[in-house]
PDB file of C-alpha atoms in Angstrom:
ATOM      1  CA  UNK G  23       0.000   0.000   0.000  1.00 47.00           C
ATOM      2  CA  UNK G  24       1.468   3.292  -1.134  1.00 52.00           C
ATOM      3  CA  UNK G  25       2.029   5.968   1.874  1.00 60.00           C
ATOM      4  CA  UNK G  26       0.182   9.229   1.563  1.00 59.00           C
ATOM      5  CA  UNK G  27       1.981  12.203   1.299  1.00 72.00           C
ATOM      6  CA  UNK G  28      -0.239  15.137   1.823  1.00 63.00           C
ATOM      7  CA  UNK G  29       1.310  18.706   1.255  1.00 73.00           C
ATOM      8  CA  UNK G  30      -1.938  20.791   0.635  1.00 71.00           C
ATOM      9  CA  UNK G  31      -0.968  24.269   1.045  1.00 72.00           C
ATOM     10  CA  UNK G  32       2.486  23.413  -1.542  1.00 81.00           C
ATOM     11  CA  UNK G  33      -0.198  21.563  -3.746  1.00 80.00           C
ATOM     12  CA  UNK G  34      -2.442  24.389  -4.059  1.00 83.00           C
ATOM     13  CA  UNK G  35       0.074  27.288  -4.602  1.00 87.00           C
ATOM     14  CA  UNK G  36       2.649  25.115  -6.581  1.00 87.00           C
ATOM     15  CA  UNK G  37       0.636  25.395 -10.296  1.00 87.00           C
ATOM     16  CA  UNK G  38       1.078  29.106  -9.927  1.00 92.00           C
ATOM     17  CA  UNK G  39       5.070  28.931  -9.157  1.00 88.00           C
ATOM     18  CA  UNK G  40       5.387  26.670 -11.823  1.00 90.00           C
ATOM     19  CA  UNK G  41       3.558  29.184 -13.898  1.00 92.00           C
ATOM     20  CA  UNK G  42       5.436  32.022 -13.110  1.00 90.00           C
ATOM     21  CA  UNK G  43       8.713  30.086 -13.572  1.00 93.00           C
ATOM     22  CA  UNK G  44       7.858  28.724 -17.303  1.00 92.00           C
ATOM     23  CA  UNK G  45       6.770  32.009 -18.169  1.00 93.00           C
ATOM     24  CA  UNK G  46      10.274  33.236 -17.147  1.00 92.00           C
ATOM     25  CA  UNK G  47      12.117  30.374 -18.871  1.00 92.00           C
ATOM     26  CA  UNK G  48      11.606  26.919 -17.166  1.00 96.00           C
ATOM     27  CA  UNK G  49       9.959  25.469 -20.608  1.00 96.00           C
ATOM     28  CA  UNK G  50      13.693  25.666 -21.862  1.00 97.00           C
ATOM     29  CA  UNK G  51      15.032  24.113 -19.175  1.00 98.00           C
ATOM     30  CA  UNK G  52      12.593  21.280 -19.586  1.00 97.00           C
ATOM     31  CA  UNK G  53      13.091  21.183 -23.030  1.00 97.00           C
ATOM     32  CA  UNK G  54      16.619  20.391 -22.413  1.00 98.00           C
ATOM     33  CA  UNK G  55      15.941  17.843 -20.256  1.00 98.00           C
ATOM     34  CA  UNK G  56      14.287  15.199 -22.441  1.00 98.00           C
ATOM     35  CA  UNK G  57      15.183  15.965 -25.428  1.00 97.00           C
ATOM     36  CA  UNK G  58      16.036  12.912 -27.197  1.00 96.00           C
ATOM     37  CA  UNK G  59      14.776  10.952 -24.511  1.00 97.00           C
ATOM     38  CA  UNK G  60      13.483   7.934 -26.262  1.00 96.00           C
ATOM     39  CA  UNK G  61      11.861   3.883 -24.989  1.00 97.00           C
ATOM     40  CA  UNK G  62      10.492   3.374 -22.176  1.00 98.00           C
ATOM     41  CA  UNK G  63      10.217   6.238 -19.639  1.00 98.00           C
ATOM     42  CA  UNK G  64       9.828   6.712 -15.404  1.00 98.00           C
ATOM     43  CA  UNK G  65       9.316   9.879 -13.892  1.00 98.00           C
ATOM     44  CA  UNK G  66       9.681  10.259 -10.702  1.00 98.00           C
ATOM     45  CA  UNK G  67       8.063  13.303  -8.888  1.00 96.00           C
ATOM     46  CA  UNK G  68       5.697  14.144 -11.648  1.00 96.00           C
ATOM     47  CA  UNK G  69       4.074  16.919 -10.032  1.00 94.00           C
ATOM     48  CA  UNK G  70       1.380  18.624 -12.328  1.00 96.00           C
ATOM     49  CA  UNK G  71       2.777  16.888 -15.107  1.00 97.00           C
ATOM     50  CA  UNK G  72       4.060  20.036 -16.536  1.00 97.00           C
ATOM     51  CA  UNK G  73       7.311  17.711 -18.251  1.00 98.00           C
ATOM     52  CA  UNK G  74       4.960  15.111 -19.944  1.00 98.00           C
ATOM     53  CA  UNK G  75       3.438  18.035 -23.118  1.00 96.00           C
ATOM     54  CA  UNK G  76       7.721  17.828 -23.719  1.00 97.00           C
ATOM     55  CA  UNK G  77       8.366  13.935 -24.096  1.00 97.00           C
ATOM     56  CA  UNK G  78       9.836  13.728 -27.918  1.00 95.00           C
ATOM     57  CA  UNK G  79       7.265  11.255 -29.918  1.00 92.00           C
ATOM     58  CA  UNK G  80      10.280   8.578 -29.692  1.00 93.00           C
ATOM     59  CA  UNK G  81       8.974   7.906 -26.506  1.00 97.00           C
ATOM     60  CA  UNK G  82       7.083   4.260 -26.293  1.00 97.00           C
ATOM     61  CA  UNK G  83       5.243   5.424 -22.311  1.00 97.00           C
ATOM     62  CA  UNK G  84       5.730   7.166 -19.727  1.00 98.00           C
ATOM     63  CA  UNK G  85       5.120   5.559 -15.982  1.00 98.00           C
ATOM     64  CA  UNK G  86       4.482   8.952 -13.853  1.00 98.00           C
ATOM     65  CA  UNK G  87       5.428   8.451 -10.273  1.00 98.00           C
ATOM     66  CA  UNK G  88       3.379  10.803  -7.713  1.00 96.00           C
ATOM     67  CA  UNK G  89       2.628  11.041  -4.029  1.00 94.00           C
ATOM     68  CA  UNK G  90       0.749  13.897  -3.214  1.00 93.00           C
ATOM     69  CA  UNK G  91      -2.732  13.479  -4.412  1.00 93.00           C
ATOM     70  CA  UNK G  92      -3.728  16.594  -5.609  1.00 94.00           C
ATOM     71  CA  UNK G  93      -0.761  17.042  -7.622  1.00 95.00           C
ATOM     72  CA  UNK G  94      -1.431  13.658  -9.134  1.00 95.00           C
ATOM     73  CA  UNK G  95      -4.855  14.617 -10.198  1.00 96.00           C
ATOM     74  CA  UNK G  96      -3.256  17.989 -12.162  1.00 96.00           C
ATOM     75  CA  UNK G  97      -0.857  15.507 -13.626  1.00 97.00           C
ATOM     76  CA  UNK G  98      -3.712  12.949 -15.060  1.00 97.00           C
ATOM     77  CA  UNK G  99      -5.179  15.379 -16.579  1.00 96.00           C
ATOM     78  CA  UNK G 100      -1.859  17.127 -18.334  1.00 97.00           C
ATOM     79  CA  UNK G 101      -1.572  13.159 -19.684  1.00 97.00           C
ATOM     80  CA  UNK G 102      -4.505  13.497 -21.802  1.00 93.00           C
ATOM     81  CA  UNK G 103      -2.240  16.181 -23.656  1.00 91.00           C
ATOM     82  CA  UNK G 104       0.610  14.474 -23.850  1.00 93.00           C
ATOM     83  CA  UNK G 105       2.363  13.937 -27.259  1.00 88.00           C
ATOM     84  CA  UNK G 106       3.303   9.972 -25.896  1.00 95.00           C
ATOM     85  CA  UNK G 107       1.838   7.337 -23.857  1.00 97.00           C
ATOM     86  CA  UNK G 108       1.380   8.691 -19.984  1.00 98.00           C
ATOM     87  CA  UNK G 109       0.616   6.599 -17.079  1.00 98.00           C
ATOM     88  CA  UNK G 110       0.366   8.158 -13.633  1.00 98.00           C
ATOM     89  CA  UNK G 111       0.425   5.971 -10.800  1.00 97.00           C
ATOM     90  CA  UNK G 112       0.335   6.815  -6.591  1.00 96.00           C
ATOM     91  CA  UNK G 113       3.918   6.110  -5.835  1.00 95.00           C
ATOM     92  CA  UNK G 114       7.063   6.876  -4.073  1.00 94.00           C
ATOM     93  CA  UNK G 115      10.576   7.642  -5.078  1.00 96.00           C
ATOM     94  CA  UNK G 116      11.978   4.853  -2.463  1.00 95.00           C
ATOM     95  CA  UNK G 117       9.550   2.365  -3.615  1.00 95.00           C
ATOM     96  CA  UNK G 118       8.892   2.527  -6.884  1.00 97.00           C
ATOM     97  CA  UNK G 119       6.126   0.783  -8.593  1.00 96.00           C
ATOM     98  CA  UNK G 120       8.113  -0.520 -11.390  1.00 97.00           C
ATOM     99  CA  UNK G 121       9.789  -3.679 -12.545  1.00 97.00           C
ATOM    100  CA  UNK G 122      13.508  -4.236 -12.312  1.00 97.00           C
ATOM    101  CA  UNK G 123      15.698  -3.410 -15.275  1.00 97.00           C
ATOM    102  CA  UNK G 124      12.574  -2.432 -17.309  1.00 97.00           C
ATOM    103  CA  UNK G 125      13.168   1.361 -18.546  1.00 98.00           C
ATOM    104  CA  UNK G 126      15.350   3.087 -20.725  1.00 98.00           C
ATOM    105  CA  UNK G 127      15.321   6.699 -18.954  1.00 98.00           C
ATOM    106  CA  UNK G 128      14.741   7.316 -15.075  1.00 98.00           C
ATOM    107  CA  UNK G 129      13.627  11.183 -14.900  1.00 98.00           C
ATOM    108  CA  UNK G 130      13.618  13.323 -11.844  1.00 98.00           C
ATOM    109  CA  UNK G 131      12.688  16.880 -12.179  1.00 97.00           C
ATOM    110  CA  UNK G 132      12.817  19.393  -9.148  1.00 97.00           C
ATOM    111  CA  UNK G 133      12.126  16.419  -6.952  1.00 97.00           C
ATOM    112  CA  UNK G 134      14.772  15.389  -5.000  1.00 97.00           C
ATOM    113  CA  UNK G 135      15.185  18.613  -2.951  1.00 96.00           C
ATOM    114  CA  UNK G 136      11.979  17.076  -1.567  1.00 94.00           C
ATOM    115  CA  UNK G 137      13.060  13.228  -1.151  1.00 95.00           C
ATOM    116  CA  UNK G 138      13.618  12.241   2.437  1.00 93.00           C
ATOM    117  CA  UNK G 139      15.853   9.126   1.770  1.00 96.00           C
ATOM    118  CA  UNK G 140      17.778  10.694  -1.519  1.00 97.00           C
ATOM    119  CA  UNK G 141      19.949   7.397  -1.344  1.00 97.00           C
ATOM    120  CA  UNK G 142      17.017   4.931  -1.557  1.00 97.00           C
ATOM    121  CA  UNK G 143      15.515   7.028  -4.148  1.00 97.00           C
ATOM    122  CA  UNK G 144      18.422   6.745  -6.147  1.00 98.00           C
ATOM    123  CA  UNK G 145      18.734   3.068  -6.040  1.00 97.00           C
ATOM    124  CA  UNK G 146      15.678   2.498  -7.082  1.00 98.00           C
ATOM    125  CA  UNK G 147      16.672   4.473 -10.021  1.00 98.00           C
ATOM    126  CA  UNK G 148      19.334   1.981 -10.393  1.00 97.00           C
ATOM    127  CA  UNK G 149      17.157  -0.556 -10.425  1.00 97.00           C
ATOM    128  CA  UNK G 150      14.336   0.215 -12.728  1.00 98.00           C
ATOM    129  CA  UNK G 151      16.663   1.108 -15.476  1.00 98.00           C
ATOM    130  CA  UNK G 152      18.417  -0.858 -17.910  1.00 97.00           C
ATOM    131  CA  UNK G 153      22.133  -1.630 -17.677  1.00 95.00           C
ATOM    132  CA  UNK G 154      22.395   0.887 -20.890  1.00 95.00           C
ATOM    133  CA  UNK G 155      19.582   3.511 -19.749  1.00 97.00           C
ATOM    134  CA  UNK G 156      20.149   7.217 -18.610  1.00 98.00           C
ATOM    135  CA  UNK G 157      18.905   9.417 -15.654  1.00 98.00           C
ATOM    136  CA  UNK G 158      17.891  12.386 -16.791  1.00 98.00           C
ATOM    137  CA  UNK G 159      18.425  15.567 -13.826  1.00 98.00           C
ATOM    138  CA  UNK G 160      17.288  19.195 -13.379  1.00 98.00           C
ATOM    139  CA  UNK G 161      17.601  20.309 -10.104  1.00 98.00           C
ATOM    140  CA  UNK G 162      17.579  23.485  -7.831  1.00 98.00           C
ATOM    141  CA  UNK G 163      21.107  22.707  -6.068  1.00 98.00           C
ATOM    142  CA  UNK G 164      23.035  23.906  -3.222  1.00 98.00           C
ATOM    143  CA  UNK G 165      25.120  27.166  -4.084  1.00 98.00           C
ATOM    144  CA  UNK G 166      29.125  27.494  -4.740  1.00 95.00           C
ATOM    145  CA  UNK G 167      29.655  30.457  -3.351  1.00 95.00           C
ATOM    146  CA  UNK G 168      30.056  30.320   0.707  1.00 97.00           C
ATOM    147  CA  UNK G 169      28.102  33.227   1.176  1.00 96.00           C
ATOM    148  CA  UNK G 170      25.016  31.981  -0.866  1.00 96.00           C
ATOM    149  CA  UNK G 171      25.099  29.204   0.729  1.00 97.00           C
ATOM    150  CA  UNK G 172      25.001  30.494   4.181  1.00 97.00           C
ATOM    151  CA  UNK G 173      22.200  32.203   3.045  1.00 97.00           C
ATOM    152  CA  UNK G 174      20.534  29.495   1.881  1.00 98.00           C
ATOM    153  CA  UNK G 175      21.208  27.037   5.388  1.00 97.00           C
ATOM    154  CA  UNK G 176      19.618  29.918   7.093  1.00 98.00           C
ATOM    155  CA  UNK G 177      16.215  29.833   5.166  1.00 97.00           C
ATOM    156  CA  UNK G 178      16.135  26.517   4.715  1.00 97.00           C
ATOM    157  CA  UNK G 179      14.039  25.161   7.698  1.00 97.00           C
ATOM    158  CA  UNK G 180      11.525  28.315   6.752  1.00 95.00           C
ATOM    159  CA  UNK G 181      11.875  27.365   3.095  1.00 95.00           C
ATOM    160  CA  UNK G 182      11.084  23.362   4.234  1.00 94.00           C
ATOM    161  CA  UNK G 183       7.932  24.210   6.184  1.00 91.00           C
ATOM    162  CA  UNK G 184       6.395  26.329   3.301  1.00 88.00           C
ATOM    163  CA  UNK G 185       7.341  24.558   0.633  1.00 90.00           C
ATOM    164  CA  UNK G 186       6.657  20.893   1.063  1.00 88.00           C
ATOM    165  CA  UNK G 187       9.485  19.894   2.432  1.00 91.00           C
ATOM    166  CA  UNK G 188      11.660  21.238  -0.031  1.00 95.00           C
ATOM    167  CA  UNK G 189      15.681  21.680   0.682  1.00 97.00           C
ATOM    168  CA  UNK G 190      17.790  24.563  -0.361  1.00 98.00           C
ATOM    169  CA  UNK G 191      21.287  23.243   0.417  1.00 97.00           C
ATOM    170  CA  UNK G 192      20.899  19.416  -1.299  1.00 98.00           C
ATOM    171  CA  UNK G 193      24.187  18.724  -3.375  1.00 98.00           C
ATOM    172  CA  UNK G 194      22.272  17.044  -5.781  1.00 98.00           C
ATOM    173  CA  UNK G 195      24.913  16.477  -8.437  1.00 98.00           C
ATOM    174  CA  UNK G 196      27.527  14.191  -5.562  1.00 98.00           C
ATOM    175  CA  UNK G 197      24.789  12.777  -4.288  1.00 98.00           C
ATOM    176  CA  UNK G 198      23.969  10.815  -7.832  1.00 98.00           C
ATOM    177  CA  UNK G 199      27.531  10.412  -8.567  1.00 98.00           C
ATOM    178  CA  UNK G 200      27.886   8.896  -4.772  1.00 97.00           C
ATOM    179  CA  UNK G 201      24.821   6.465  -5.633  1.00 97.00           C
ATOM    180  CA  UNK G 202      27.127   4.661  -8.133  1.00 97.00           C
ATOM    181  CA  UNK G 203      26.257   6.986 -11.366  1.00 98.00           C
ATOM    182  CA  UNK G 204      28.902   8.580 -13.407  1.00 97.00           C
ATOM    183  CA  UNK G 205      27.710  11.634 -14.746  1.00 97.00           C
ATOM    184  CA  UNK G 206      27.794  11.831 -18.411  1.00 97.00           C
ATOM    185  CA  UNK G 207      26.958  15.725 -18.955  1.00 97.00           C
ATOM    186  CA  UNK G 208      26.004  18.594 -16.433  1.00 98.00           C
ATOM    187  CA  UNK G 209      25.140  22.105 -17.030  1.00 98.00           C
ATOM    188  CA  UNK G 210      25.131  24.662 -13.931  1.00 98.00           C
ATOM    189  CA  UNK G 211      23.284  27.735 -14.196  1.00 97.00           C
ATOM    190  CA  UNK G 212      21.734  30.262 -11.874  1.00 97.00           C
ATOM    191  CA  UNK G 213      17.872  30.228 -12.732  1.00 97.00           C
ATOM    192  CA  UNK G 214      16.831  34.250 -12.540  1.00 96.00           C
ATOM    193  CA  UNK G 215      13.051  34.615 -13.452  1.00 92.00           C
ATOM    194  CA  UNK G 216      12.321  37.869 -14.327  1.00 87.00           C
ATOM    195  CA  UNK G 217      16.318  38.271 -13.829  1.00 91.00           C
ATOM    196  CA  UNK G 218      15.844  38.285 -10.369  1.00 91.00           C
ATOM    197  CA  UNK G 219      17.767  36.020  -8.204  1.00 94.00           C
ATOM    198  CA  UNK G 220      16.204  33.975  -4.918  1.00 95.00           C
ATOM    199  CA  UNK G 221      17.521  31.091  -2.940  1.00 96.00           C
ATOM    200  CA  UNK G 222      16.766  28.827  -5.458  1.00 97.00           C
ATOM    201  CA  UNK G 223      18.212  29.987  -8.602  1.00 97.00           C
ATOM    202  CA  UNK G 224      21.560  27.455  -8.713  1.00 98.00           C
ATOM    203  CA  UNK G 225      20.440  24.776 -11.046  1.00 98.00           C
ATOM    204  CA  UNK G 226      21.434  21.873 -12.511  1.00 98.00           C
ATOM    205  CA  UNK G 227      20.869  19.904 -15.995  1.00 98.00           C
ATOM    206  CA  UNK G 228      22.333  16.550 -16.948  1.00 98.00           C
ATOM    207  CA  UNK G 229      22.601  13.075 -17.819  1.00 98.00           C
ATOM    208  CA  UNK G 230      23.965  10.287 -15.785  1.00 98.00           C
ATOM    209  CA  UNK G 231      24.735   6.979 -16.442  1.00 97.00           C
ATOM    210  CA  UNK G 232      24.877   3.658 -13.953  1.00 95.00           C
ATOM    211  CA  UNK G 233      28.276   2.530 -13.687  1.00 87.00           C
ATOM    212  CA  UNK G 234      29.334  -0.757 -14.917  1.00 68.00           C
ATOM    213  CA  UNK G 235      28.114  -3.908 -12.576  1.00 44.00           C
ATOM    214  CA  UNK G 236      31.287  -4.571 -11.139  1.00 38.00           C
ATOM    215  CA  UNK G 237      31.604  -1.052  -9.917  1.00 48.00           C
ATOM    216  CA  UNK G 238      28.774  -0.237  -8.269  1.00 41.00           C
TER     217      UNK G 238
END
């Protein structure tokens, strides 16, 4: 039985960041991410579904992977636009509802700043994919500077509490390379919508690939 994950206040005012953010350049950035994504697909975090309109037609389906319920039901109904094959399922990132070995692509998408156990997220990853498939990032991240980052530890439990648990200060990029990944590509950029910046705005795009058997 899949645990519910209830964030109703993030849930409600979430659509309207997300607006705000592709209006300001976050349909790029998921552009960038899948394209030439291609097989079978898992994404994990799905949100509103605001990736699946961006899936390239080489895509066979899509397994959507979402906890929080009223998310889910924005995301079912951004499936019925989809340009390929969408299937959203209740689900979390520790315990996905998918077979071993059996996708091409593993996408996460501004989800693991929320992910309690970022680990056991990540090998599940590793095992739903194929020895030859690709995970597929774009991430908020914690910042390189040391006084950004300062800044960002000291909003963080404020920034948790209103925004669904989300974390400012996650080193995304180490933590996939430390789960036995090897990344292949990754872009770092400081998101600025409306050129502003906010605690948020180091980001991450890339691909990573699981490392050989014998080294994991």
């Amino acid at each position: 039985m899949v645990k519910a994950i209830s964030h109703p206040l993030f849930a409600r005012i979430y659509p309207k960041i997300n607006a705000y953010a592709e209006a300001h350049g976050s349909v790029e950035h998921r552009q960038e991410l899948l394209a030439g994504v291609r097989g079978r697909v898992v994404e994990i975090g799905a949100g509103t579904g605001a990736n699946f309109r961006h899936y390239p037609p080489e895509v066979e389906r899509v397994i959507a992977v979402e906890p929080e319920p009223r998310l889910r039901a924005l995301a079912e109904r951004a499936a019925a636009d989809a340009a390929a094959p969408v299937e959203v399922l209740a689900g979390q990132a520790e315990r996905l509802p998918v077979e071993d070995g059996s996708v091409d692509v593993a996408v996460v998408s501004l989800v693991l700043c929320t992910i309690v156990d970022v680990p056991g997220a990540l090998a599940e990853v590793s095992r739903v994919l194929r020895p030859t498939g690709e995970l597929r990032f774009y991430e908020h991240v914690r910042a390189q500077k040391p006084h950004a980052f300062q800044r960002q530890r000291l909003l963080n439990p404020l920034w948790r509490m209103l925004g669904g648990g989300c974390n400012l200060t996650r080193d995304t990029e180490r933590a996939i390379a430390e789960a036995g990944f090897t990344v292949e590509r990754v872009r770092h950029f400081a998101f600025l919508p409306g050129g502003r910046p906010n605690p948020a705005s180091p980001s991450i795009i890339g691909i990573a690939r699981p490392s050989a058997a014998g080294e994991r």
